[in-house]
Structures are given as structure tokens and as C-alpha cells.
Amino acid sequence: MTGKLEEYINDLKEAIELIRQYDKVTLAHHNDADGLSSASIVIEALKREGIDVVNVPLERVHPLIVERLMEKYPGLIIFVDLGAGAAPEIAKINRGKNTIVIIDHHHTPGSRDPKVFNLSTELYGISGEKEISAAGAAYLFAKTMDSRNKDLAYIAVIGAIGDSHHRFGRLESVNRDILFEAVEQEQVIVEERNGREKYYLAKFGDKIDLDRYAKSLTVLGAVGYLMNGPDTGIEAILMGPSEKYWSSLEKLDELKRERFEKILNMLKEHGLNKTKYLQWFHVHDSFAPMGVKVIGEFCMEIRDMDFIDKNKYLAGYQDMPKEVPRLGRFNWNIVKVSFRLPTPLEERVLAKEMPGYSYIVPRAAKHVRGDIDACHDYACATTFDKGLEEKFAEYFNYYVDEYLRQTTTSKH
Ligand SMILES: [Mn+2]
């Protein structure tokens, strides 16, 4: 058995008993393919139980968002594909008022709050990086609730592919068990090519390439975040992608192309702000109404272009939209900043010659009260108040120097 799967399912049972005491639920979920997939499973499973669900798609778990969520939707709040990392903050904001259930697969510091049920698979030794997606965890939840929910297996496969859990060639562990449940029900087809598995959705007639489909769901949820994209995605997951789905996908791709082109030309003409180690630029609200995930994508696209300094860290800023679906307007002035590495610098980071983002950003962000989600050495993101960009750059450079001092001293 994988990790403590049995224990996980037992704890799910407990959460289900609790949930059954409510006739309406608020579901906060991430807006990428796995987030939309896990939300679809929970929505459908609860609907079948006769429980009403309001879903709130989120890009990030910001304290002000959590506060508003609890104010506007008191009672029972379920988080899927996010929340585990912020469990202590969620408990703190909640102050024992609402019942919180977190179904997630992200790393978590845990939580001892009796009103916060932190069901991150990571607490049970099941890896959220390759063994189970959030949709997989949601599927276990749904199937534990009622075995008839096994017809939702294909959705857990979509989620796992959305999070690239097949990147080593094939789905493994719990993901793989669920895959075979979907195959058995003729919802998914597996084909082997050059030693790697390819997955197709067969549930809705046409054979759909699941790599392509999962990517399209992330475009709907992230680029279309403020244009009803997440709901269009959830509908497609449950009912099959319609003509309308593919046409809105095309429109969103076009919008993204057009906006990227505009900023690209601006950067080529005016260049980036260059400091000792960090080069950065700001798109302000030029990417609106697209979600803030796109700034990371944009950085990834330009990181090796000619006008980028190959030896400096790369940061792109985008204003956080003041509107959050189903939560309303926020009076904040927050920026999201995404970090990527030009390939030559990435090699120096891999060689430990230069510090990775997981060394620099959490330290520097503290000085501007930035929040940190997941941070990797090669990619990272944070949010903080607009106007602190230059101050942040100073601290960024400070911590690069600090790292370099330490590595030179340790060589003696
Ligand atoms: Mn996920």
C-alpha cells in the first residue's frame, strides 16, 4: 500500500460525516487544470448527495481573500488543490468560527486547529509531486462518500496530467490505480509510444489528447480567470468540451498572443530595469483581464531572448486584479512578481555557484511583507504592495551577495 493510504481514507470518512451535516458548502479551488478537475469532482459528488455548492476559483491564497471568503460564505468551507500550505494562516483567520476541510496534495506545515481538517496527502506520505493529484485526492473523497462516484475516475486522470505527474513516462502509484479504474470504464485510453505512455479521453466520444486537453483547461482557468473561464472549464470536464469551449479557448489564446506581443515590443524598445543581479520589468495592468499566472508564462517565454541579460535574474511584475470571482472587489494595490532564470544563469544555479530563488526570494520578500507559495530554485513567485519593487530589488541583491560571501568563505 502507498504511504498511509488506508489512514487517509479513514480520515476522509470522518470529514464526510461532518460535511453531511450541512446542506450547503463553499468550495475554494485553484484555477489550473488540476484545480478545476478536483473542483469538478467535489461539486458533482456533493450535488449527488443533495448538497448545494458555491465554487470560488482562486489564483492564490491571500490572507485578505481568506478573510473575505469567511465573511461572505460562513459555515462549511472546503479547499481543494490549495490551502494546505497556508493551513496555519487559515486557522488563525478563522478563529474557530467556520468548519474548514482542506483536500489537497501540497506540502503543509500541518495544523492543530480542531476546526481545520487538513487532509493534504503529504501528511500521509503520499507525494503530491508524482503519486497523487488534487483531483486524485478529491476522487478518493468522492468514492469514499459513495462508491457510485467511481464514474468520476477520468477526471482524476485529467488532474494528474494537468500537474504533469506523467513527466517520467507514465502515471505512477495512486494516480496509476485511478488511471486503471478509468480505463476499465472505457473513459480513458492508454497508448505506449517510445517507452512513454500517451493518454486519451474517450468518455465523450471523440478521442481527445489529454496533454492538449489539460493545457487548454489551464488556459481557460488562468488566462480566462476573470472571464468566467473556470466555470466554462468545470462544465467541460463534467459534460464534455463543447463547440463553445474550443471557440472560447481560441479567443483566449488570441488575447494572450496580442498582449504578449505588445509588451514584448515595449521591452525590446525600452529595455528592463537593471540592478546588480536582478533585471525586472512591470506590465502594470496591460495583461488585464487575464489572471496573474500569465506573467510567469511570459517570463518563461522571454528568458532566453536577445534583449535579456544572460547573467541576471529575471523578474516580471503584474498588478493583482482588484476583482476576485464571487468575492467582489478588493481595495488593494498589490503586485504579483514571477521569477525565472535565463538558461546560462540556470546552469550556474544548478552548480550552486549562484543562489537559487528558494534561497533569495523568501528572505528578500520578508522585508516587503511578501507572501510565498511554493518556491523552487528555478521558478518562484510572491505578492506584495505596489511601490516596493525597488526596495525589493535592493534586498534581492543583498541576499545574492550574502550567499556569495558564504560560499567563498566555506571554500577556505
Ligand atoms: Mn494540483
Short mmCIF file of C-alpha atoms and ligand atoms in Angstrom, two decimals:
data_model
loop_
_atom_site.label_atom_id
_atom_site.label_comp_id
_atom_site.label_asym_id
_atom_site.label_seq_id
_atom_site.Cartn_x
_atom_site.Cartn_y
_atom_site.Cartn_z
CA MET A 1 0.00 0.00 0.00
CA THR A 2 1.19 3.51 -0.83
CA GLY A 3 2.07 5.68 2.14
CA LYS A 4 -0.69 5.60 4.67
CA LEU A 5 -3.50 5.42 2.14
CA GLU A 6 -5.77 3.49 4.49
CA GLU A 7 -5.34 6.10 7.20
CA TYR A 8 -6.05 8.82 4.66
CA ILE A 9 -9.31 7.19 3.62
CA ASN A 10 -10.31 6.77 7.27
CA ASP A 11 -9.78 10.47 7.88
CA LEU A 12 -11.74 11.28 4.72
CA LYS A 13 -14.62 9.27 6.21
CA GLU A 14 -14.56 11.49 9.27
CA ALA A 15 -14.62 14.64 7.15
CA ILE A 16 -17.51 13.23 5.11
CA GLU A 17 -19.60 12.64 8.22
CA LEU A 18 -19.04 16.25 9.14
CA ILE A 19 -19.87 17.54 5.66
CA ARG A 20 -23.14 15.57 5.62
CA GLN A 21 -24.40 17.80 8.44
CA TYR A 22 -24.54 20.74 6.02
CA ASP A 23 -26.91 21.39 3.13
CA LYS A 24 -24.70 23.99 1.51
CA VAL A 25 -20.98 24.25 1.05
CA THR A 26 -18.49 26.79 -0.29
CA LEU A 27 -15.70 25.33 -2.36
CA ALA A 28 -12.49 27.32 -2.85
CA HIS A 29 -10.29 25.82 -5.55
CA HIS A 30 -7.24 26.53 -7.66
CA ASN A 31 -7.77 27.71 -11.25
CA ASP A 32 -5.41 25.42 -13.18
CA ALA A 33 -6.33 22.07 -14.80
CA ASP A 34 -5.88 20.08 -11.56
CA GLY A 35 -7.73 22.73 -9.55
CA LEU A 36 -10.68 22.70 -11.96
CA SER A 37 -10.67 18.88 -12.07
CA SER A 38 -10.65 18.47 -8.30
CA ALA A 39 -13.40 21.09 -8.01
CA SER A 40 -15.49 19.26 -10.63
CA ILE A 41 -15.27 16.02 -8.65
CA VAL A 42 -16.23 17.64 -5.34
CA ILE A 43 -19.07 19.64 -6.91
CA GLU A 44 -20.55 16.56 -8.60
CA ALA A 45 -20.16 14.30 -5.55
CA LEU A 46 -21.83 16.84 -3.26
CA LYS A 47 -24.59 17.56 -5.75
CA ARG A 48 -25.39 13.83 -5.82
CA GLU A 49 -25.73 13.99 -2.01
CA GLY A 50 -28.19 16.87 -2.33
CA ILE A 51 -25.72 19.45 -1.02
CA ASP A 52 -25.59 22.87 -2.74
CA VAL A 53 -22.15 24.14 -3.72
CA VAL A 54 -20.88 27.64 -4.48
CA ASN A 55 -17.43 27.41 -6.05
CA VAL A 56 -14.85 30.18 -5.70
CA PRO A 57 -11.88 29.82 -8.07
CA LEU A 58 -8.68 31.32 -6.64
CA GLU A 59 -5.29 32.14 -8.09
CA ARG A 60 -3.59 32.38 -4.70
CA VAL A 61 -4.49 32.04 -1.03
CA HIS A 62 -4.01 35.61 0.19
CA PRO A 63 -5.00 36.43 3.80
CA LEU A 64 -7.40 39.16 2.62
CA ILE A 65 -9.05 36.66 0.29
CA VAL A 66 -9.44 34.10 3.07
CA GLU A 67 -10.93 36.79 5.30
CA ARG A 68 -13.49 37.82 2.67
CA LEU A 69 -14.31 34.20 1.89
CA MET A 70 -15.22 33.54 5.53
CA GLU A 71 -17.14 36.78 5.85
CA LYS A 72 -19.20 36.15 2.76
CA TYR A 73 -19.66 32.40 2.99
CA PRO A 74 -19.71 31.34 6.65
CA GLY A 75 -20.43 27.73 7.62
CA LEU A 76 -18.55 24.96 5.87
CA ILE A 77 -15.73 25.84 3.50
CA ILE A 78 -13.85 23.19 1.54
CA PHE A 79 -10.49 23.96 -0.10
CA VAL A 80 -9.19 21.80 -2.95
CA ASP A 81 -5.78 21.94 -4.64
CA LEU A 82 -4.80 24.82 -2.38
CA GLY A 83 -4.96 25.68 1.29
CA ALA A 84 -2.59 23.07 2.73
CA GLY A 85 0.42 25.37 2.54
CA ALA A 86 -1.49 28.13 4.33
CA ALA A 87 -3.33 25.91 6.85
CA PRO A 88 -1.97 27.73 9.94
CA GLU A 89 -2.88 31.16 8.48
CA ILE A 90 -6.34 29.89 7.54
CA ALA A 91 -6.84 28.61 11.10
CA LYS A 92 -5.66 31.93 12.51
CA ILE A 93 -8.07 33.97 10.38
CA ASN A 94 -10.91 31.54 11.13
CA ARG A 95 -10.53 31.74 14.92
CA GLY A 96 -12.62 28.59 15.40
CA LYS A 97 -15.68 30.03 13.67
CA ASN A 98 -16.22 28.02 10.49
CA THR A 99 -15.59 24.41 9.64
CA ILE A 100 -12.74 24.09 7.15
CA VAL A 101 -11.87 20.95 5.18
CA ILE A 102 -8.71 21.02 3.06
CA ILE A 103 -8.41 18.32 0.37
CA ASP A 104 -5.01 18.89 -1.13
CA HIS A 105 -1.71 17.35 -2.23
CA HIS A 106 0.66 20.22 -1.47
CA HIS A 107 3.32 20.42 1.26
CA THR A 108 1.90 21.64 4.53
CA PRO A 109 3.16 22.72 7.92
CA GLY A 110 0.08 20.93 9.33
CA SER A 111 -2.48 22.49 11.66
CA ARG A 112 -3.65 21.56 15.13
CA ASP A 113 -6.83 23.59 14.95
CA PRO A 114 -9.88 21.40 15.72
CA LYS A 115 -11.97 23.31 13.16
CA VAL A 116 -9.46 22.90 10.32
CA PHE A 117 -9.30 19.41 8.79
CA ASN A 118 -6.08 19.39 6.86
CA LEU A 119 -6.32 16.42 4.52
CA SER A 120 -3.20 17.01 2.48
CA THR A 121 -1.96 13.66 1.16
CA GLU A 122 1.58 14.81 2.04
CA LEU A 123 0.70 14.30 5.73
CA TYR A 124 0.11 10.62 4.88
CA GLY A 125 3.32 10.09 2.97
CA ILE A 126 1.64 10.21 -0.45
CA SER A 127 3.64 12.54 -2.67
CA GLY A 128 1.74 15.36 -4.31
CA GLU A 129 4.54 15.79 -6.83
CA LYS A 130 4.06 12.45 -8.58
CA GLU A 131 1.86 9.96 -6.69
CA ILE A 132 -1.44 11.78 -6.46
CA SER A 133 -3.02 14.93 -7.90
CA ALA A 134 -5.54 17.08 -6.02
CA ALA A 135 -8.13 15.59 -8.37
CA GLY A 136 -6.93 12.15 -7.24
CA ALA A 137 -7.43 13.15 -3.60
CA ALA A 138 -10.88 14.56 -4.48
CA TYR A 139 -11.67 11.30 -6.26
CA LEU A 140 -10.80 9.27 -3.16
CA PHE A 141 -13.04 11.63 -1.20
CA ALA A 142 -15.93 11.17 -3.68
CA LYS A 143 -15.56 7.40 -3.85
CA THR A 144 -15.41 7.13 -0.06
CA MET A 145 -18.61 9.14 0.07
CA ASP A 146 -20.39 6.85 -2.38
CA SER A 147 -18.87 4.03 -4.43
CA ARG A 148 -21.04 5.06 -7.39
CA ASN A 149 -18.79 8.11 -7.77
CA LYS A 150 -16.22 5.84 -9.38
CA ASP A 151 -17.59 7.12 -12.70
CA LEU A 152 -15.61 10.31 -11.96
CA ALA A 153 -12.27 8.47 -12.31
CA TYR A 154 -11.44 10.05 -15.70
CA ILE A 155 -11.44 13.49 -14.05
CA ALA A 156 -8.67 12.45 -11.66
CA VAL A 157 -6.63 11.41 -14.71
CA ILE A 158 -7.12 14.87 -16.25
CA GLY A 159 -5.88 16.45 -12.99
CA ALA A 160 -2.79 14.24 -12.78
CA ILE A 161 -1.83 15.08 -16.36
CA GLY A 162 -2.51 18.77 -15.72
CA ASP A 163 0.08 18.65 -12.94
CA SER A 164 2.49 16.69 -15.23
CA HIS A 165 2.57 13.63 -12.99
CA HIS A 166 3.35 11.56 -16.10
CA ARG A 167 6.55 13.52 -16.76
CA PHE A 168 8.76 10.48 -16.06
CA GLY A 169 6.96 8.48 -18.77
CA ARG A 170 3.85 7.22 -17.04
CA LEU A 171 1.43 7.81 -14.17
CA GLU A 172 2.50 6.03 -11.00
CA SER A 173 1.24 4.96 -7.60
CA VAL A 174 -2.26 6.16 -6.63
CA ASN A 175 -2.51 8.07 -9.91
CA ARG A 176 -1.94 4.76 -11.72
CA ASP A 177 -4.59 2.86 -9.74
CA ILE A 178 -7.12 5.54 -10.60
CA LEU A 179 -5.98 5.53 -14.24
CA PHE A 180 -6.87 1.84 -14.48
CA GLU A 181 -10.28 2.45 -12.93
CA ALA A 182 -10.88 4.97 -15.73
CA VAL A 183 -9.53 2.57 -18.37
CA GLU A 184 -11.78 -0.21 -17.10
CA GLN A 185 -14.80 2.04 -17.51
CA GLU A 186 -13.61 2.90 -21.04
CA GLN A 187 -13.25 6.55 -20.17
CA VAL A 188 -9.53 6.77 -20.89
CA ILE A 189 -7.28 5.04 -23.45
CA VAL A 190 -3.57 4.41 -22.83
CA GLU A 191 -1.13 4.07 -25.73
CA GLU A 192 2.56 3.35 -25.49
CA ARG A 193 4.95 5.30 -27.70
CA ASN A 194 8.78 5.25 -27.48
CA GLY A 195 8.64 3.89 -23.96
CA ARG A 196 6.29 6.62 -22.80
CA GLU A 197 2.56 6.44 -22.22
CA LYS A 198 0.09 8.71 -24.02
CA TYR A 199 -3.36 9.22 -22.59
CA TYR A 200 -6.62 9.96 -24.37
CA LEU A 201 -10.07 10.83 -23.09
CA ALA A 202 -12.70 8.59 -24.69
CA LYS A 203 -15.59 9.29 -22.34
CA PHE A 204 -17.29 11.84 -24.63
CA GLY A 205 -16.95 10.03 -27.96
CA ASP A 206 -14.11 11.77 -29.80
CA LYS A 207 -10.67 10.64 -28.71
CA ILE A 208 -9.13 13.71 -27.05
CA ASP A 209 -5.37 14.03 -26.41
CA LEU A 210 -5.22 14.56 -22.65
CA ASP A 211 -1.97 16.58 -22.73
CA ARG A 212 -3.62 19.07 -25.02
CA TYR A 213 -6.90 18.99 -23.10
CA ALA A 214 -5.29 19.59 -19.71
CA LYS A 215 -3.32 22.52 -21.16
CA SER A 216 -6.49 24.00 -22.60
CA LEU A 217 -8.20 23.79 -19.20
CA THR A 218 -5.36 25.77 -17.64
CA VAL A 219 -5.75 28.42 -20.35
CA LEU A 220 -9.48 28.64 -19.59
CA GLY A 221 -8.91 28.85 -15.83
CA ALA A 222 -5.85 31.11 -15.78
CA VAL A 223 -5.99 33.34 -18.86
CA GLY A 224 -9.79 33.38 -18.65
CA TYR A 225 -9.83 33.72 -14.86
CA LEU A 226 -11.89 36.92 -14.85
CA MET A 227 -13.91 35.99 -17.94
CA ASN A 228 -15.78 33.06 -16.45
CA GLY A 229 -13.11 30.64 -17.69
CA PRO A 230 -13.02 28.44 -14.56
CA ASP A 231 -16.76 27.69 -14.78
CA THR A 232 -16.54 27.01 -18.52
CA GLY A 233 -13.70 24.59 -17.73
CA ILE A 234 -15.63 22.79 -14.99
CA GLU A 235 -18.64 22.43 -17.27
CA ALA A 236 -16.41 20.95 -19.99
CA ILE A 237 -14.87 18.49 -17.53
CA LEU A 238 -18.25 17.21 -16.37
CA MET A 239 -20.23 17.36 -19.63
CA GLY A 240 -17.52 17.12 -22.27
CA PRO A 241 -15.97 20.02 -24.20
CA SER A 242 -18.50 21.72 -26.48
CA GLU A 243 -18.06 23.76 -29.63
CA LYS A 244 -18.30 26.82 -27.39
CA TYR A 245 -15.45 25.54 -25.23
CA TRP A 246 -13.00 25.28 -28.12
CA SER A 247 -14.01 28.66 -29.51
CA SER A 248 -13.50 30.45 -26.18
CA LEU A 249 -10.14 28.71 -25.90
CA GLU A 250 -9.18 30.12 -29.28
CA LYS A 251 -10.25 33.62 -28.27
CA LEU A 252 -8.23 33.47 -25.04
CA ASP A 253 -5.13 32.24 -26.88
CA GLU A 254 -5.53 35.11 -29.30
CA LEU A 255 -5.91 37.66 -26.50
CA LYS A 256 -2.77 36.33 -24.83
CA ARG A 257 -0.77 36.46 -28.09
CA GLU A 258 -1.81 40.04 -28.75
CA ARG A 259 -0.96 41.26 -25.22
CA PHE A 260 2.35 39.39 -25.10
CA GLU A 261 3.33 40.92 -28.45
CA LYS A 262 2.63 44.41 -27.15
CA ILE A 263 4.74 44.03 -24.00
CA LEU A 264 7.49 42.28 -25.94
CA ASN A 265 7.80 45.26 -28.28
CA MET A 266 7.84 47.65 -25.33
CA LEU A 267 10.64 45.69 -23.65
CA LYS A 268 12.67 45.49 -26.85
CA GLU A 269 12.38 49.23 -27.25
CA HIS A 270 12.85 50.44 -23.67
CA GLY A 271 14.72 47.54 -22.05
CA LEU A 272 14.39 46.28 -18.48
CA ASN A 273 15.35 47.87 -15.17
CA LYS A 274 18.81 46.54 -14.42
CA THR A 275 20.34 46.26 -10.96
CA LYS A 276 23.45 44.41 -9.78
CA TYR A 277 21.93 40.92 -10.08
CA LEU A 278 18.26 41.45 -10.88
CA GLN A 279 16.65 42.65 -14.12
CA TRP A 280 12.98 43.41 -13.89
CA PHE A 281 10.01 44.90 -15.74
CA HIS A 282 6.43 45.84 -14.95
CA VAL A 283 3.37 45.24 -17.14
CA HIS A 284 1.06 47.03 -14.65
CA ASP A 285 -2.49 46.32 -15.87
CA SER A 286 -1.58 45.62 -19.51
CA PHE A 287 -2.40 41.93 -19.08
CA ALA A 288 -5.84 42.58 -17.57
CA PRO A 289 -8.32 40.91 -17.53
CA MET A 290 -6.05 37.86 -17.74
CA GLY A 291 -5.09 36.23 -14.43
CA VAL A 292 -1.67 36.74 -12.82
CA LYS A 293 -0.42 33.30 -13.79
CA VAL A 294 0.35 34.71 -17.24
CA ILE A 295 3.22 36.89 -16.00
CA GLY A 296 5.12 33.70 -15.13
CA GLU A 297 4.39 32.28 -18.55
CA PHE A 298 5.55 35.46 -20.19
CA CYS A 299 8.86 35.44 -18.24
CA MET A 300 9.37 31.84 -19.31
CA GLU A 301 8.86 32.80 -22.95
CA ILE A 302 11.34 35.69 -22.96
CA ARG A 303 14.03 34.35 -20.62
CA ASP A 304 16.45 33.45 -23.43
CA MET A 305 15.67 36.25 -25.87
CA ASP A 306 18.42 38.56 -27.15
CA PHE A 307 17.48 41.63 -25.10
CA ILE A 308 17.63 39.66 -21.81
CA ASP A 309 20.87 39.78 -19.81
CA LYS A 310 22.01 36.15 -19.61
CA ASN A 311 23.67 36.61 -16.24
CA LYS A 312 20.98 38.43 -14.32
CA TYR A 313 17.94 37.04 -12.51
CA LEU A 314 14.67 37.86 -14.30
CA ALA A 315 11.52 39.21 -12.64
CA GLY A 316 8.21 40.33 -14.14
CA TYR A 317 5.55 42.29 -12.27
CA GLN A 318 1.81 42.36 -12.91
CA ASP A 319 -0.88 44.20 -10.94
CA MET A 320 -3.15 41.87 -9.00
CA PRO A 321 -6.67 42.38 -10.34
CA LYS A 322 -8.88 44.08 -7.77
CA GLU A 323 -11.75 41.76 -8.62
CA VAL A 324 -12.00 38.15 -7.41
CA PRO A 325 -14.79 36.00 -8.86
CA ARG A 326 -17.66 35.57 -6.34
CA LEU A 327 -15.79 37.57 -3.69
CA GLY A 328 -16.14 41.01 -5.23
CA ARG A 329 -13.78 43.99 -5.25
CA PHE A 330 -10.73 44.50 -3.09
CA ASN A 331 -9.22 47.86 -2.26
CA TRP A 332 -5.69 46.65 -2.51
CA ASN A 333 -2.71 47.75 -4.56
CA ILE A 334 -0.83 44.51 -4.79
CA VAL A 335 1.62 43.27 -7.40
CA LYS A 336 2.41 39.71 -8.32
CA VAL A 337 6.01 39.08 -9.26
CA SER A 338 7.21 35.97 -11.09
CA PHE A 339 10.83 34.87 -11.28
CA ARG A 340 12.52 32.81 -13.97
CA LEU A 341 16.16 32.18 -14.97
CA PRO A 342 17.96 32.73 -18.28
CA THR A 343 19.43 29.33 -19.21
CA PRO A 344 23.13 30.26 -18.66
CA LEU A 345 22.32 31.54 -15.15
CA GLU A 346 20.17 28.48 -14.50
CA GLU A 347 23.26 26.34 -15.11
CA ARG A 348 25.24 28.37 -12.59
CA VAL A 349 22.40 27.97 -10.08
CA LEU A 350 22.35 24.21 -10.64
CA ALA A 351 26.11 24.18 -10.00
CA LYS A 352 25.44 26.09 -6.73
CA GLU A 353 27.77 28.79 -7.97
CA MET A 354 24.86 31.23 -7.71
CA PRO A 355 21.88 31.03 -5.30
CA GLY A 356 18.52 29.70 -6.46
CA TYR A 357 15.26 31.55 -5.91
CA SER A 358 14.34 29.41 -2.91
CA TYR A 359 17.36 30.94 -1.14
CA ILE A 360 16.82 34.55 -2.25
CA VAL A 361 13.12 35.24 -2.55
CA PRO A 362 11.70 34.10 0.82
CA ARG A 363 14.44 36.14 2.56
CA ALA A 364 14.01 39.27 0.46
CA ALA A 365 10.20 39.06 0.47
CA LYS A 366 10.13 39.25 4.27
CA HIS A 367 11.32 42.86 4.07
CA VAL A 368 8.32 43.87 1.94
CA ARG A 369 5.77 41.66 3.74
CA GLY A 370 5.55 39.43 0.68
CA ASP A 371 3.72 36.11 0.82
CA ILE A 372 5.29 32.95 -0.56
CA ASP A 373 3.51 29.99 -2.05
CA ALA A 374 5.70 27.26 -3.44
CA CYS A 375 9.21 28.40 -4.31
CA HIS A 376 11.63 26.44 -6.50
CA ASP A 377 15.24 27.30 -7.28
CA TYR A 378 14.40 27.87 -10.96
CA ALA A 379 10.97 29.50 -10.60
CA CYS A 380 9.19 31.36 -7.85
CA ALA A 381 6.52 33.98 -7.22
CA THR A 382 5.42 36.32 -4.49
CA THR A 383 3.00 39.22 -3.99
CA PHE A 384 3.45 42.49 -2.10
CA ASP A 385 2.28 46.11 -2.09
CA LYS A 386 2.85 48.10 -5.23
CA GLY A 387 5.58 50.71 -4.87
CA LEU A 388 8.03 48.41 -3.09
CA GLU A 389 9.56 47.00 -6.30
CA GLU A 390 12.83 48.94 -5.99
CA LYS A 391 13.20 48.26 -2.30
CA PHE A 392 12.65 44.58 -3.03
CA ALA A 393 15.40 44.65 -5.69
CA GLU A 394 17.85 46.05 -3.11
CA TYR A 395 17.13 43.20 -0.71
CA PHE A 396 17.27 40.72 -3.56
CA ASN A 397 20.80 41.87 -4.43
CA TYR A 398 21.75 41.91 -0.75
CA TYR A 399 20.89 38.21 -0.33
CA VAL A 400 22.70 37.20 -3.52
CA ASP A 401 25.82 38.89 -2.11
CA GLU A 402 25.25 37.20 1.23
CA TYR A 403 25.14 33.78 -0.45
CA LEU A 404 28.28 34.51 -2.47
CA ARG A 405 30.15 35.63 0.67
CA GLN A 406 29.20 32.42 2.44
CA THR A 407 30.24 30.16 -0.43
CA THR A 408 33.63 31.90 -0.76
CA THR A 409 34.24 31.64 3.00
CA SER A 410 33.30 27.96 3.08
CA LYS A 411 35.84 27.23 0.34
CA HIS A 412 38.74 28.29 2.58
MN MN B 1 -2.53 20.31 -8.12
#
